[in-house]
């Protein structure tokens, strides 16, 4: 693989990943593993990486970071296990670490692990992640537990509703992991183009303020894909987003998005 090959061009921002303590030398793609606590995320991480993993701390934080790697179809993937969080609103150190990695690191794929037995509790987090990135795979874990409880999740319908691949797994039994690897590779290489569902309707007052701010952001940064999400954070007075405008990280974010391949894809919008 070469970075000149648009069909397999990574979209991560290498300079930002270095700031976040992630070395991408010898790796083609970076995958973020995100999810609520108690969804089996660590088990999914172990199933994907085997013994090819190590732990450390995030730069300047006491939060532990686990990272590992795997090879699939001759592509070398580094996977970062983000702290388990219920939100990305950056009200805690764990949330800040997870949010900043997805936003500023721009992983080639974000795998969102959800508990199939408590799906309604996890979907709020899924939608928050999909506000930031359009490269995601939902790992519908603990599907065996759901079946034992008489619960049926229509993963194909869920994929259509969310606009991203949904893969049922039982990571403890190593079931569904091969398909998860396949979907990760398809999203990373652009074979599968996600069209994530995003919440658009809010109060009329907020919509009016957002409209003004989004217009100003897009005049300065035309093509910024998550301008609405950025505008929401600015209205909330998010210090990290304000800092990103001041130190030029938003420019790096836009540059990476403009370099992302826009070729035709074999699969689109949650299709099979």
Short mmCIF file of C-alpha atoms in Angstrom, two decimals:
data_model
loop_
_atom_site.label_atom_id
_atom_site.label_comp_id
_atom_site.label_asym_id
_atom_site.label_seq_id
_atom_site.Cartn_x
_atom_site.Cartn_y
_atom_site.Cartn_z
CA UNK A 1 0.00 0.00 0.00
CA UNK A 2 1.14 3.49 -0.76
CA UNK A 3 -0.32 6.78 0.40
CA UNK A 4 -0.61 7.77 -3.24
CA UNK A 5 -3.12 4.98 -3.81
CA UNK A 6 -6.41 6.84 -3.10
CA UNK A 7 -8.31 3.59 -2.71
CA UNK A 8 -6.32 2.74 0.43
CA UNK A 9 -5.30 6.20 1.59
CA UNK A 10 -5.32 6.62 5.40
CA UNK A 11 -7.08 9.67 6.80
CA UNK A 12 -5.50 9.84 10.25
CA UNK A 13 -3.51 12.96 11.18
CA UNK A 14 -0.06 11.60 11.93
CA UNK A 15 1.25 14.79 13.56
CA UNK A 16 -1.67 14.88 15.98
CA UNK A 17 -1.30 11.18 16.74
CA UNK A 18 2.33 11.82 17.68
CA UNK A 19 1.18 14.57 20.07
CA UNK A 20 -1.23 12.05 21.54
CA UNK A 21 1.63 9.60 22.06
CA UNK A 22 0.82 7.23 19.19
CA UNK A 23 3.67 6.24 16.87
CA UNK A 24 2.41 5.22 13.43
CA UNK A 25 5.76 4.12 12.01
CA UNK A 26 5.32 0.70 10.37
CA UNK A 27 1.52 0.90 10.59
CA UNK A 28 -0.91 1.62 7.74
CA UNK A 29 -4.10 2.46 9.64
CA UNK A 30 -5.12 3.39 13.16
CA UNK A 31 -8.31 2.11 14.78
CA UNK A 32 -9.94 3.60 17.88
CA UNK A 33 -11.93 1.26 20.13
CA UNK A 34 -14.64 3.17 22.00
CA UNK A 35 -17.66 2.32 24.10
CA UNK A 36 -19.49 2.53 27.38
CA UNK A 37 -18.04 0.66 30.38
CA UNK A 38 -19.15 -2.96 30.80
CA UNK A 39 -19.80 -3.62 27.11
CA UNK A 40 -17.00 -6.16 26.76
CA UNK A 41 -14.75 -3.63 25.03
CA UNK A 42 -11.55 -5.04 26.58
CA UNK A 43 -12.56 -8.54 25.47
CA UNK A 44 -13.04 -7.25 21.92
CA UNK A 45 -9.63 -5.58 22.13
CA UNK A 46 -8.01 -8.86 23.23
CA UNK A 47 -9.80 -10.80 20.49
CA UNK A 48 -8.51 -8.39 17.83
CA UNK A 49 -4.93 -8.10 19.07
CA UNK A 50 -4.14 -11.37 20.82
CA UNK A 51 -0.79 -10.93 22.57
CA UNK A 52 0.28 -8.05 20.33
CA UNK A 53 -0.49 -5.30 22.84
CA UNK A 54 1.03 -3.15 25.56
CA UNK A 55 -0.09 -0.49 28.03
CA UNK A 56 1.07 2.97 29.04
CA UNK A 57 -0.39 6.36 29.95
CA UNK A 58 -1.76 9.14 27.78
CA UNK A 59 0.67 12.09 27.59
CA UNK A 60 0.18 14.35 30.60
CA UNK A 61 -2.61 12.13 31.98
CA UNK A 62 -2.89 9.41 34.58
CA UNK A 63 -5.34 7.59 32.31
CA UNK A 64 -4.07 4.19 31.18
CA UNK A 65 -3.89 3.51 27.45
CA UNK A 66 -3.77 0.05 25.89
CA UNK A 67 -2.66 -0.33 22.30
CA UNK A 68 -2.01 -3.29 20.07
CA UNK A 69 -2.00 -4.36 16.48
CA UNK A 70 -3.12 -6.85 13.89
CA UNK A 71 -2.62 -7.57 10.20
CA UNK A 72 -5.55 -8.09 7.86
CA UNK A 73 -5.33 -8.44 4.08
CA UNK A 74 -1.71 -7.22 4.16
CA UNK A 75 -2.74 -4.02 5.96
CA UNK A 76 -1.11 -3.31 9.32
CA UNK A 77 -3.53 -1.90 11.88
CA UNK A 78 -2.68 -0.21 15.16
CA UNK A 79 -5.63 -0.25 17.56
CA UNK A 80 -6.02 2.10 20.52
CA UNK A 81 -8.35 1.09 23.35
CA UNK A 82 -9.94 4.37 24.49
CA UNK A 83 -11.21 4.82 28.07
CA UNK A 84 -14.71 3.46 28.57
CA UNK A 85 -17.08 6.46 28.82
CA UNK A 86 -20.79 7.19 28.75
CA UNK A 87 -20.34 10.51 26.93
CA UNK A 88 -17.97 12.56 24.78
CA UNK A 89 -18.95 15.91 26.30
CA UNK A 90 -15.53 16.25 27.93
CA UNK A 91 -16.71 16.61 31.54
CA UNK A 92 -14.11 14.13 32.80
CA UNK A 93 -10.52 13.25 31.92
CA UNK A 94 -11.59 9.93 30.39
CA UNK A 95 -14.17 11.65 28.18
CA UNK A 96 -11.68 14.31 27.14
CA UNK A 97 -9.09 11.69 26.16
CA UNK A 98 -11.60 9.68 24.10
CA UNK A 99 -13.15 12.72 22.42
CA UNK A 100 -9.81 14.37 21.55
CA UNK A 101 -8.41 11.17 20.07
CA UNK A 102 -11.39 10.70 17.74
CA UNK A 103 -11.63 14.36 16.77
CA UNK A 104 -7.98 15.41 16.44
CA UNK A 105 -6.32 12.05 15.72
CA UNK A 106 -8.92 11.26 13.03
CA UNK A 107 -8.59 7.46 13.30
CA UNK A 108 -9.19 5.63 10.07
CA UNK A 109 -11.91 3.62 11.80
CA UNK A 110 -13.64 4.01 15.16
CA UNK A 111 -15.11 0.75 16.43
CA UNK A 112 -17.96 1.48 18.86
CA UNK A 113 -18.63 -1.48 21.15
CA UNK A 114 -22.20 -1.74 22.45
CA UNK A 115 -23.93 -4.25 24.72
CA UNK A 116 -26.63 -6.06 22.75
CA UNK A 117 -28.58 -6.66 26.00
CA UNK A 118 -28.68 -2.94 26.83
CA UNK A 119 -28.68 -1.38 23.39
CA UNK A 120 -30.97 1.52 24.29
CA UNK A 121 -28.45 2.67 26.94
CA UNK A 122 -25.55 2.61 24.49
CA UNK A 123 -27.08 4.31 21.44
CA UNK A 124 -26.71 7.82 22.85
CA UNK A 125 -22.93 7.30 22.92
CA UNK A 126 -23.00 5.84 19.39
CA UNK A 127 -24.76 8.95 18.07
CA UNK A 128 -22.24 11.20 19.85
CA UNK A 129 -19.36 9.41 18.13
CA UNK A 130 -21.12 9.63 14.76
CA UNK A 131 -21.34 13.42 15.21
CA UNK A 132 -17.53 13.52 15.12
CA UNK A 133 -16.51 10.91 12.59
CA UNK A 134 -18.03 9.35 9.48
CA UNK A 135 -15.73 6.32 9.66
CA UNK A 136 -17.17 3.92 12.19
CA UNK A 137 -18.21 0.32 12.78
CA UNK A 138 -20.65 -0.67 15.52
CA UNK A 139 -19.64 -3.89 17.29
CA UNK A 140 -22.86 -5.38 18.65
CA UNK A 141 -21.20 -7.39 21.43
CA UNK A 142 -22.63 -9.89 23.93
CA UNK A 143 -25.06 -11.09 21.26
CA UNK A 144 -25.03 -14.54 22.90
CA UNK A 145 -26.26 -13.00 26.18
CA UNK A 146 -29.02 -11.21 24.30
CA UNK A 147 -30.15 -14.45 22.68
CA UNK A 148 -30.20 -16.21 26.05
CA UNK A 149 -32.49 -13.45 27.34
CA UNK A 150 -34.81 -13.83 24.36
CA UNK A 151 -33.76 -10.53 22.80
CA UNK A 152 -33.45 -10.17 19.04
CA UNK A 153 -31.55 -7.27 17.50
CA UNK A 154 -32.03 -6.74 13.77
CA UNK A 155 -28.44 -5.78 12.95
CA UNK A 156 -29.21 -5.09 9.27
CA UNK A 157 -31.98 -2.64 10.11
CA UNK A 158 -29.78 -1.03 12.77
CA UNK A 159 -27.02 -0.61 10.18
CA UNK A 160 -29.45 1.09 7.80
CA UNK A 161 -30.72 3.39 10.57
CA UNK A 162 -27.23 4.35 11.77
CA UNK A 163 -25.61 4.47 8.32
CA UNK A 164 -22.57 2.44 9.41
CA UNK A 165 -21.74 -1.28 9.50
CA UNK A 166 -23.10 -3.21 12.49
CA UNK A 167 -21.42 -6.51 13.36
CA UNK A 168 -22.92 -8.92 15.93
CA UNK A 169 -20.20 -10.49 18.08
CA UNK A 170 -19.58 -12.61 21.12
CA UNK A 171 -15.98 -11.66 21.77
CA UNK A 172 -15.64 -14.14 24.64
CA UNK A 173 -16.43 -16.95 22.22
CA UNK A 174 -14.48 -15.30 19.38
CA UNK A 175 -17.68 -15.23 17.34
CA UNK A 176 -18.12 -12.51 14.73
CA UNK A 177 -14.52 -11.30 15.03
CA UNK A 178 -13.65 -12.30 11.46
CA UNK A 179 -16.56 -10.24 10.13
CA UNK A 180 -15.56 -7.35 12.40
CA UNK A 181 -12.06 -7.42 10.89
CA UNK A 182 -13.58 -7.48 7.41
CA UNK A 183 -15.76 -4.42 8.11
CA UNK A 184 -12.87 -2.52 9.71
CA UNK A 185 -10.79 -3.12 6.61
CA UNK A 186 -13.62 -2.09 4.26
CA UNK A 187 -14.18 1.20 6.08
CA UNK A 188 -10.45 1.94 6.43
CA UNK A 189 -9.74 1.39 2.75
CA UNK A 190 -12.87 3.17 1.51
CA UNK A 191 -14.51 0.04 0.12
CA UNK A 192 -17.43 0.77 2.44
CA UNK A 193 -18.60 4.39 2.63
CA UNK A 194 -20.44 5.25 5.83
CA UNK A 195 -23.33 7.70 5.84
CA UNK A 196 -23.84 8.17 9.58
CA UNK A 197 -27.15 9.27 11.05
CA UNK A 198 -26.86 12.60 12.82
CA UNK A 199 -29.35 14.42 15.00
CA UNK A 200 -30.28 17.72 13.33
CA UNK A 201 -33.32 19.12 15.12
CA UNK A 202 -32.93 21.18 18.28
CA UNK A 203 -34.74 24.25 19.67
CA UNK A 204 -35.41 27.10 17.20
CA UNK A 205 -33.24 29.46 19.27
CA UNK A 206 -30.30 27.07 19.21
CA UNK A 207 -30.77 26.37 15.51
CA UNK A 208 -30.64 30.10 14.78
CA UNK A 209 -27.41 30.53 16.76
CA UNK A 210 -25.92 27.43 15.13
CA UNK A 211 -26.81 28.68 11.66
CA UNK A 212 -24.93 31.94 12.21
CA UNK A 213 -21.89 30.25 13.73
CA UNK A 214 -21.72 27.42 11.19
CA UNK A 215 -21.82 29.97 8.37
CA UNK A 216 -18.86 31.82 9.91
CA UNK A 217 -16.89 28.60 10.48
CA UNK A 218 -17.47 27.40 6.92
CA UNK A 219 -16.42 30.74 5.45
CA UNK A 220 -13.02 30.35 7.13
CA UNK A 221 -12.85 26.54 6.91
CA UNK A 222 -14.88 25.49 3.85
CA UNK A 223 -15.33 21.73 3.72
CA UNK A 224 -14.99 21.06 7.45
CA UNK A 225 -17.23 18.00 7.75
CA UNK A 226 -18.17 18.33 11.41
CA UNK A 227 -18.74 22.09 11.43
CA UNK A 228 -22.09 21.69 13.19
CA UNK A 229 -20.56 19.62 15.99
CA UNK A 230 -17.69 22.10 16.34
CA UNK A 231 -20.20 24.98 16.46
CA UNK A 232 -22.13 23.25 19.26
CA UNK A 233 -18.94 22.86 21.30
CA UNK A 234 -18.02 26.50 20.74
CA UNK A 235 -21.45 27.62 21.94
CA UNK A 236 -20.89 25.53 25.06
CA UNK A 237 -17.56 27.30 25.63
CA UNK A 238 -15.53 24.10 25.17
CA UNK A 239 -11.98 25.24 26.01
CA UNK A 240 -10.34 22.42 24.04
CA UNK A 241 -12.16 23.33 20.81
CA UNK A 242 -11.41 27.02 21.32
CA UNK A 243 -7.74 26.08 21.77
CA UNK A 244 -7.86 24.10 18.51
CA UNK A 245 -8.86 27.24 16.63
CA UNK A 246 -6.13 29.24 18.33
CA UNK A 247 -3.26 26.78 17.78
CA UNK A 248 -4.13 25.71 14.23
CA UNK A 249 -5.32 22.15 14.91
CA UNK A 250 -8.53 22.92 13.05
CA UNK A 251 -6.40 23.66 9.97
CA UNK A 252 -4.74 20.24 10.32
CA UNK A 253 -8.15 18.62 10.74
CA UNK A 254 -9.48 20.26 7.58
CA UNK A 255 -6.35 19.38 5.59
CA UNK A 256 -6.71 15.71 6.54
CA UNK A 257 -10.39 15.70 5.53
CA UNK A 258 -9.61 17.28 2.17
CA UNK A 259 -7.01 14.58 1.50
CA UNK A 260 -9.48 11.78 2.22
CA UNK A 261 -10.38 9.77 -0.91
CA UNK A 262 -13.70 10.69 -2.54
CA UNK A 263 -13.73 7.92 -5.15
CA UNK A 264 -16.68 5.65 -5.82
CA UNK A 265 -17.20 2.97 -3.17
CA UNK A 266 -18.37 -0.58 -3.62
CA UNK A 267 -20.77 -0.42 -0.67
CA UNK A 268 -22.60 2.58 0.70
CA UNK A 269 -24.80 3.68 3.56
CA UNK A 270 -25.07 0.53 5.64
CA UNK A 271 -25.69 -1.83 2.72
CA UNK A 272 -24.52 -5.41 2.70
#
